[in-house]
mmCIF file of C-alpha atoms in Angstrom:
data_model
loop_
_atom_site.group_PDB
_atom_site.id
_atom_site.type_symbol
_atom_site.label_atom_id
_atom_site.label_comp_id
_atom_site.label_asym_id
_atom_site.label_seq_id
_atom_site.Cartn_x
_atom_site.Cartn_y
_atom_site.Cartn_z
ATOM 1 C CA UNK P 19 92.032 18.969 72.937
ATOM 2 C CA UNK P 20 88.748 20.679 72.934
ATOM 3 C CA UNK P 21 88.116 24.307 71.284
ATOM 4 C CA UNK P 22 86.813 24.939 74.962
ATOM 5 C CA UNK P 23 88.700 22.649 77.168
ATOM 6 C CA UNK P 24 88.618 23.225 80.821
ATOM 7 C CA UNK P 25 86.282 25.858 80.495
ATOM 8 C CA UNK P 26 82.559 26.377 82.111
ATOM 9 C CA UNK P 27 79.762 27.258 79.987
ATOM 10 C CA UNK P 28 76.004 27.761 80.927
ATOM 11 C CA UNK P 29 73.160 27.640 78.221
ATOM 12 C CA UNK P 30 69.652 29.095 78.779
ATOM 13 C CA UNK P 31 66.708 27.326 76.060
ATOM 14 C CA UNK P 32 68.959 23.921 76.664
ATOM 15 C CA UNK P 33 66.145 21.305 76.950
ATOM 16 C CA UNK P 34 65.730 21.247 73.188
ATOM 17 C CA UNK P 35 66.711 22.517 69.760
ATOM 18 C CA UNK P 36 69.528 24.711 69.304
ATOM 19 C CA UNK P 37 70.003 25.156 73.043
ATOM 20 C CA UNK P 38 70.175 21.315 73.768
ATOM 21 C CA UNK P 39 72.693 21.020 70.716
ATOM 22 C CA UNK P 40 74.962 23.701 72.070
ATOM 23 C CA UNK P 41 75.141 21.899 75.604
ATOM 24 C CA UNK P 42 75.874 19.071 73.752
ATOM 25 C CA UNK P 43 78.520 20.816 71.863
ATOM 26 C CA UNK P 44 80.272 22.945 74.579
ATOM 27 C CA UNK P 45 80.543 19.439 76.251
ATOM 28 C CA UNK P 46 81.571 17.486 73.573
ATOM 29 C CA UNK P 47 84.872 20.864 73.125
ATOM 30 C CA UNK P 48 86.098 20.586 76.728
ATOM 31 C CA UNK P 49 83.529 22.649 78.939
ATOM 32 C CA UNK P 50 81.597 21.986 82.358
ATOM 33 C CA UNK P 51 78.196 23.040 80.971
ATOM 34 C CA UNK P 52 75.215 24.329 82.799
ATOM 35 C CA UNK P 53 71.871 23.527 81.304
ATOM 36 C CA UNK P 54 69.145 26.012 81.953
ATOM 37 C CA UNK P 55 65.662 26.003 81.080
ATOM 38 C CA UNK P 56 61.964 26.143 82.889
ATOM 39 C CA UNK P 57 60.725 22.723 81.101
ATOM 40 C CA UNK P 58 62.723 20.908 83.961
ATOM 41 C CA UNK P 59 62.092 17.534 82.061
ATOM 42 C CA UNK P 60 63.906 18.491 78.704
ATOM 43 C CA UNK P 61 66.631 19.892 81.141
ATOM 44 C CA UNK P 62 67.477 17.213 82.695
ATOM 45 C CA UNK P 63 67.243 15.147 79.662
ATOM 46 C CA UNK P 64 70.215 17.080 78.206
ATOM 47 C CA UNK P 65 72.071 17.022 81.400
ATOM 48 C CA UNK P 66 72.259 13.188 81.577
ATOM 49 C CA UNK P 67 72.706 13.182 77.719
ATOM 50 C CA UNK P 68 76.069 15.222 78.565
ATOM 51 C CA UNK P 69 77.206 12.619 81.556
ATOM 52 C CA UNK P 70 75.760 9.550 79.400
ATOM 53 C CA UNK P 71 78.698 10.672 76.439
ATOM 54 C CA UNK P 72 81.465 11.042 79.948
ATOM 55 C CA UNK P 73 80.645 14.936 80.022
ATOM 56 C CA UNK P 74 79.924 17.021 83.308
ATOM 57 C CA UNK P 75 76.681 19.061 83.462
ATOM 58 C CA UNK P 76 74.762 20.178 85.883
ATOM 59 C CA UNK P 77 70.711 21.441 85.230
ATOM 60 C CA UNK P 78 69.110 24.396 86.703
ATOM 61 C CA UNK P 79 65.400 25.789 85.943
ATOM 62 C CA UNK P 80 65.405 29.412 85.537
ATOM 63 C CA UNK P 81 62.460 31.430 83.780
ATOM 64 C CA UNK P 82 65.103 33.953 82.033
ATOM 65 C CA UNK P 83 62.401 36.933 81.929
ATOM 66 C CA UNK P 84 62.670 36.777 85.966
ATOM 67 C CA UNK P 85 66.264 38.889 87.153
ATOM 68 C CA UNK P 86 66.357 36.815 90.402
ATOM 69 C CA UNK P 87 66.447 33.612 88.923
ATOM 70 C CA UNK P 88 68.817 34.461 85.889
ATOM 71 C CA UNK P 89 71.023 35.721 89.574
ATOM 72 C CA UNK P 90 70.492 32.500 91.283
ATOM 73 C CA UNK P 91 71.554 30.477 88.129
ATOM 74 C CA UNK P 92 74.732 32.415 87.564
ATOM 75 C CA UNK P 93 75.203 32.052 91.515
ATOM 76 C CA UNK P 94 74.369 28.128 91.155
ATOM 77 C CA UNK P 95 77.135 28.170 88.882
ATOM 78 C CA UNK P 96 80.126 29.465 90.325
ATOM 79 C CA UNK P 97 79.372 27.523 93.590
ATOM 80 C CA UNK P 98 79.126 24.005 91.607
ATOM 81 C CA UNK P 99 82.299 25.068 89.274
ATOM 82 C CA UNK P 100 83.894 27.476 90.831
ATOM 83 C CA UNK P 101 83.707 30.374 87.167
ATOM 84 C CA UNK P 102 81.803 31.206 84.187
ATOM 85 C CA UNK P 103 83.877 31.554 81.245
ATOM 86 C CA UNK P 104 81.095 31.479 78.586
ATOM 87 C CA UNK P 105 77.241 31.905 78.645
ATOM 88 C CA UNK P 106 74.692 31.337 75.674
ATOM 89 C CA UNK P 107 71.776 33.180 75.957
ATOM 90 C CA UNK P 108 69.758 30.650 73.759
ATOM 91 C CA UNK P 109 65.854 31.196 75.942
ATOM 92 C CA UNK P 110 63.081 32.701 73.053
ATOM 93 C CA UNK P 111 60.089 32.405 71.810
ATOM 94 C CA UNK P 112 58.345 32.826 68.421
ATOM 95 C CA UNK P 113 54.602 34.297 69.043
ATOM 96 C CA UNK P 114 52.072 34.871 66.861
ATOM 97 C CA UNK P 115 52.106 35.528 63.045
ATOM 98 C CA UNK P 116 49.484 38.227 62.884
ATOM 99 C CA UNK P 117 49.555 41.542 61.361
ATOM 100 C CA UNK P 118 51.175 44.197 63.635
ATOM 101 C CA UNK P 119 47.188 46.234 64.359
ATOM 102 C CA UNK P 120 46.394 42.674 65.280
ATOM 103 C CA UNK P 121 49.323 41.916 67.303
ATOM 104 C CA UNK P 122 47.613 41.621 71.331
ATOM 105 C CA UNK P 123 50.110 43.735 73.678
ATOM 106 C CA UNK P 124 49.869 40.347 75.670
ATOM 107 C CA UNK P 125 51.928 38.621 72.781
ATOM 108 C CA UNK P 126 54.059 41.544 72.091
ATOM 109 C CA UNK P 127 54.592 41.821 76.116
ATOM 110 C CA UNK P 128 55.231 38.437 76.668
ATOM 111 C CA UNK P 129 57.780 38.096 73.359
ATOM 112 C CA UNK P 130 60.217 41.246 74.476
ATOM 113 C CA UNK P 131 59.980 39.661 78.047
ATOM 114 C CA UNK P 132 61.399 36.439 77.085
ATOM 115 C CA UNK P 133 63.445 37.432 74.467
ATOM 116 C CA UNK P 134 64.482 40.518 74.909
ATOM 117 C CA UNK P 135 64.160 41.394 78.620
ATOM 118 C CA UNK P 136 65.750 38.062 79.331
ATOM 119 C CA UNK P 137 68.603 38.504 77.001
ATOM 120 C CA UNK P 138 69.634 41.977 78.229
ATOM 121 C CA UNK P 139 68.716 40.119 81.971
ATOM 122 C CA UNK P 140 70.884 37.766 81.521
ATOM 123 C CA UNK P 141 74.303 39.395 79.965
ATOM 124 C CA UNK P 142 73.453 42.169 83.086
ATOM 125 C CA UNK P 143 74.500 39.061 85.426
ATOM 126 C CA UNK P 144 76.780 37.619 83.221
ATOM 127 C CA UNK P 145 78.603 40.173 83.118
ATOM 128 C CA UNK P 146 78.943 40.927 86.448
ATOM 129 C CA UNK P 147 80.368 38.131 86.935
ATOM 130 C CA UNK P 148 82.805 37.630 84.457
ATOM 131 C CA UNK P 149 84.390 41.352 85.311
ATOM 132 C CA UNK P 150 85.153 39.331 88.613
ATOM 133 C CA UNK P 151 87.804 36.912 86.630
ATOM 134 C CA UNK P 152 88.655 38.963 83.984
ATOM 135 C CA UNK P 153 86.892 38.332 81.117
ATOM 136 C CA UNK P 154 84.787 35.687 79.232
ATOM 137 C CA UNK P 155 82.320 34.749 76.009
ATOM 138 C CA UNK P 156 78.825 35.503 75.816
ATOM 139 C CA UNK P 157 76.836 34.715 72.420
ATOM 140 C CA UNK P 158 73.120 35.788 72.119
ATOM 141 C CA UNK P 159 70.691 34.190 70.170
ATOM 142 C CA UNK P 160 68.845 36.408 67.834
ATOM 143 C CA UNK P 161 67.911 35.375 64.174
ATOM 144 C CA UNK P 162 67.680 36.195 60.541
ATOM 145 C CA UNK P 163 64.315 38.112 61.594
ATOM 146 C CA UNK P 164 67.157 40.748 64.215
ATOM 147 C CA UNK P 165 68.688 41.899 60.319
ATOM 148 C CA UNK P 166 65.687 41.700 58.304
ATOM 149 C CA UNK P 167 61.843 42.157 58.860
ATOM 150 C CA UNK P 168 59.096 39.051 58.219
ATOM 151 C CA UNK P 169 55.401 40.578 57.738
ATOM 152 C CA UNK P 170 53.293 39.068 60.361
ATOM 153 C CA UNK P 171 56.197 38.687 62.604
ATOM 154 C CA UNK P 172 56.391 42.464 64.268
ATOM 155 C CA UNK P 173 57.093 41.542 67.971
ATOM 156 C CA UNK P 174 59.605 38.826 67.353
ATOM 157 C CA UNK P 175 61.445 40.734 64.392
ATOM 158 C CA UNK P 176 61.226 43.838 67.177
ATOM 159 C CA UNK P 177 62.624 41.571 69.939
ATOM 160 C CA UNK P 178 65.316 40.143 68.153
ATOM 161 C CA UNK P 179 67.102 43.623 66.415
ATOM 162 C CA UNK P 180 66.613 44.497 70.270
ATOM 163 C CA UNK P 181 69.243 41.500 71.096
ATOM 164 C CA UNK P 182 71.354 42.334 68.470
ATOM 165 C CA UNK P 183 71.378 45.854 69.093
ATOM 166 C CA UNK P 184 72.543 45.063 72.940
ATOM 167 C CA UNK P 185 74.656 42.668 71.799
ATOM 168 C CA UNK P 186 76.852 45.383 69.586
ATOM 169 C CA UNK P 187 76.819 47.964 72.860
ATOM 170 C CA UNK P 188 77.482 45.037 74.868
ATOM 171 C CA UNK P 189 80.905 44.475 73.222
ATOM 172 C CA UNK P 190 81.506 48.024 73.189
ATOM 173 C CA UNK P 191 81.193 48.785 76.530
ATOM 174 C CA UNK P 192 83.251 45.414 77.973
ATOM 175 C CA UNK P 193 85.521 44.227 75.457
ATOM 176 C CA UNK P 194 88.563 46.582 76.996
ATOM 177 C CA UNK P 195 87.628 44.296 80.082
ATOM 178 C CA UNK P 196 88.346 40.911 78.235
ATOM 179 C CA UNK P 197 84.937 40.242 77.061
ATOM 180 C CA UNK P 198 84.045 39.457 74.068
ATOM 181 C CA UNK P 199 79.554 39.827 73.259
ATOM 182 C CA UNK P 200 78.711 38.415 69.640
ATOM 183 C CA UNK P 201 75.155 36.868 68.697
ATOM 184 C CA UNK P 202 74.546 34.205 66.254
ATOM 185 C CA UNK P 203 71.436 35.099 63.523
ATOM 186 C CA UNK P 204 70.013 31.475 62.838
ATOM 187 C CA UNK P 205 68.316 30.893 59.387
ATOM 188 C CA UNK P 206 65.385 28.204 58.789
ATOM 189 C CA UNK P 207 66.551 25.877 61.648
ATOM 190 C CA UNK P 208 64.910 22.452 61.814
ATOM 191 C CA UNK P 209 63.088 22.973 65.301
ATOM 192 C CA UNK P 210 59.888 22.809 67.095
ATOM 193 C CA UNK P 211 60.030 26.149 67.040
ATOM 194 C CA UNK P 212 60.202 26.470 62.841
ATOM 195 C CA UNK P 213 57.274 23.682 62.919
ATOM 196 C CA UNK P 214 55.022 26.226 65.424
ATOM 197 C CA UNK P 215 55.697 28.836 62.419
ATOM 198 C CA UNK P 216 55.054 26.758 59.786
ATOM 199 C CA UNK P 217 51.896 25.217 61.223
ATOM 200 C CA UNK P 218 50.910 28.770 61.471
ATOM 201 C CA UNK P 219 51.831 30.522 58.457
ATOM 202 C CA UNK P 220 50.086 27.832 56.088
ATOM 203 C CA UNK P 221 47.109 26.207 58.343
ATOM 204 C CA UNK P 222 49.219 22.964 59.150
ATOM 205 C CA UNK P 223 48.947 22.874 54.621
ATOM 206 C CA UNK P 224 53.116 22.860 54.637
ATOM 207 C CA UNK P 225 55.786 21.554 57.299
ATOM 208 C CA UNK P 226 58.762 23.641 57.727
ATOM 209 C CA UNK P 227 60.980 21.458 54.920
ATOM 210 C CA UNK P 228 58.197 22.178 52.383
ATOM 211 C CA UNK P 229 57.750 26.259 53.618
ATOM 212 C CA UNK P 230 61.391 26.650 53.609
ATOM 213 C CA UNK P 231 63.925 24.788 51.984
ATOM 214 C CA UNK P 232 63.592 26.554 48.963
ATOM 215 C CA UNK P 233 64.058 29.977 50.541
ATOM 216 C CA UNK P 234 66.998 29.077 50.993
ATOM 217 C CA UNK P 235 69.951 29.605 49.327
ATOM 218 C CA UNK P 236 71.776 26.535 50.235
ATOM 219 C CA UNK P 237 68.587 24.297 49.297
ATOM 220 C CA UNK P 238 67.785 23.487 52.714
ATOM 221 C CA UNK P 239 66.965 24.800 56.091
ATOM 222 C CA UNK P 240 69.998 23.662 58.712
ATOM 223 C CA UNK P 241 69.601 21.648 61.900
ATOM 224 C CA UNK P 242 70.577 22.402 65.628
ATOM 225 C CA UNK P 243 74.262 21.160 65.340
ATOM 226 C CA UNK P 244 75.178 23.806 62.835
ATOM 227 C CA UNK P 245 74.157 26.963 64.716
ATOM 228 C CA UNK P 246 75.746 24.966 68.025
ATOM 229 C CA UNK P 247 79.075 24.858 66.190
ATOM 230 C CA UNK P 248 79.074 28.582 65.233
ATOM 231 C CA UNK P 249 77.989 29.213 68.900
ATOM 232 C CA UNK P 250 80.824 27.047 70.632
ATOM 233 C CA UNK P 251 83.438 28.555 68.071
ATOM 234 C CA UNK P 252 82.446 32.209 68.764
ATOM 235 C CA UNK P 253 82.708 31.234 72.539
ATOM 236 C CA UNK P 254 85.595 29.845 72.269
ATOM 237 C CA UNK P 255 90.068 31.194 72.022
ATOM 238 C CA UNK P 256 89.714 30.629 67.852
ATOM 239 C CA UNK P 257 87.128 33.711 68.300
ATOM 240 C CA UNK P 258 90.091 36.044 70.088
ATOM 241 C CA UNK P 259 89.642 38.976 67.906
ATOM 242 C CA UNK P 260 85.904 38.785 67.466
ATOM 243 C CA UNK P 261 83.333 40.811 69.018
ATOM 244 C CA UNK P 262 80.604 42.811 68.266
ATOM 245 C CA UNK P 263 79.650 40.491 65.129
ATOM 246 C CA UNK P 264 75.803 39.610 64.320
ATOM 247 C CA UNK P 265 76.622 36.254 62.705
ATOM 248 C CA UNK P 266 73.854 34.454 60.176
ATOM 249 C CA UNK P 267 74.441 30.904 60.331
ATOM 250 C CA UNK P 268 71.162 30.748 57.512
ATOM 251 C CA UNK P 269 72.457 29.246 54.508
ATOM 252 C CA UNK P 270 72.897 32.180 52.395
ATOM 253 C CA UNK P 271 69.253 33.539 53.626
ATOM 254 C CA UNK P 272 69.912 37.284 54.021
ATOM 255 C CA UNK P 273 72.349 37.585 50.816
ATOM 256 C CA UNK P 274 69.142 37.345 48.665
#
């Protein structure tokens, strides 16, 4: 029996990275998963990578900085499964590395609309919804960068202590209502994402193994599966009497 059997779960940022591996994950623990995303290729790809392992998913495009679409995915999936019982709010971006008096309000703008705008977006439906049934799981995705600062990074760093910040008033406000609001805080994660930054930070001198493995504690950045499994488990009954948690899943990053 899965850690989320029976359940239905709905991912945002599925058609790669951590997102994908999360769908995958929810899936391969019990769950009906909803894959969300606006590259509608990588989407799909995860959705028939779900049925392909005897899974049941379902894929949706849905720009999460836009409150009528995050509505109309939340809608799309109570219609096809009838709840939502937990949501991963996975959608982000990285930006430019810059320093902050060079930072464009175009960047900074379009980083807090993803990733921040979307996030709080997105939990404002999710909610809603789950207050219907009584209850559910929500897990944001913020990073190491929502606990700490990274010179060069101001609008993401700003955009992610934003999610964690909601995420903690979040589980405040519903958890009397049988919701429980937590956010994972990945480390180096072995993404395309972590390659953009690396390509940036070093002039494409340094991938993201040679940047960052030794940052870390651990001796290694960690891949997609690892932040999926911290995701499902928060999501999931084991989690009962957590909520309100900023969780690094970094490999010892922020003890330094």
């Amino acid at each position: 029996m899965g850690l989320v059997d029976g359940k239905v779960a709905m991912v945002t940022g599925a058609a790669a990275g951590i997102g994908r591996a999360t769908a995958l994950k929810f899936a391969g623990e019990g769950a009906r998963v909803v894959v969300s995303d606006i590259d509608i290729e990588g989407g799909e790809e995860t959705a028939r990578m779900i049925a392909d392992a005897g899974g049941q998913a379902l894929f949706v495009a849905c720009d999460t900085s836009d409150a009528d679409q995050i509505d109309a995915l939340v809608a799309k999936t109570v219609d096809t499964y009838g709840q939502l019982d937990c949501a991963c709010n996975n959608a982000g971006i990285e930006g430019k590395i810059m320093p902050l008096v060079d930072q464009t309000m175009d960047n900074y703008d379009r980083i807090m609309a993803v990733n921040a705008r979307g996030t709080f977006l997105c939990m404002k439906a999710e909610i809603a919804q789950m207050l219907k049934t009584g209850g559910g799981a929500i897990v944001n995705l913020a990073s190491v960068a929502g606990l700490i600062g990274f010179p060069g990074l101001s609008p993401y760093v700003a955009s992610k202590h934003a999610v964690n910040g909601m995420t903690k008033n979040a589980a405040l406000e519903y958890g009397k209502a049988g919701i429980r609001i937590n956010s994972v805080c990945p480390g180096g994660i072995d993404t395309r994402m972590l390659d953009s930054l690396a390509e940036q930070a070093t002039q494409g001198a340094q991938d993201s193994h040679e940047m960052l493995d030794p940052l870390h504690p651990i001796g290694r950045i960690g891949v997609p599966d690892e932040v999926a499994g911290a995701i499902v488990w928060l999501s999931s009954p084991a989690a009962s009497f957590v909520t309100g948690i900023n969780m690094p899943v970094d490999g010892g990053f922020v003890a330094q």
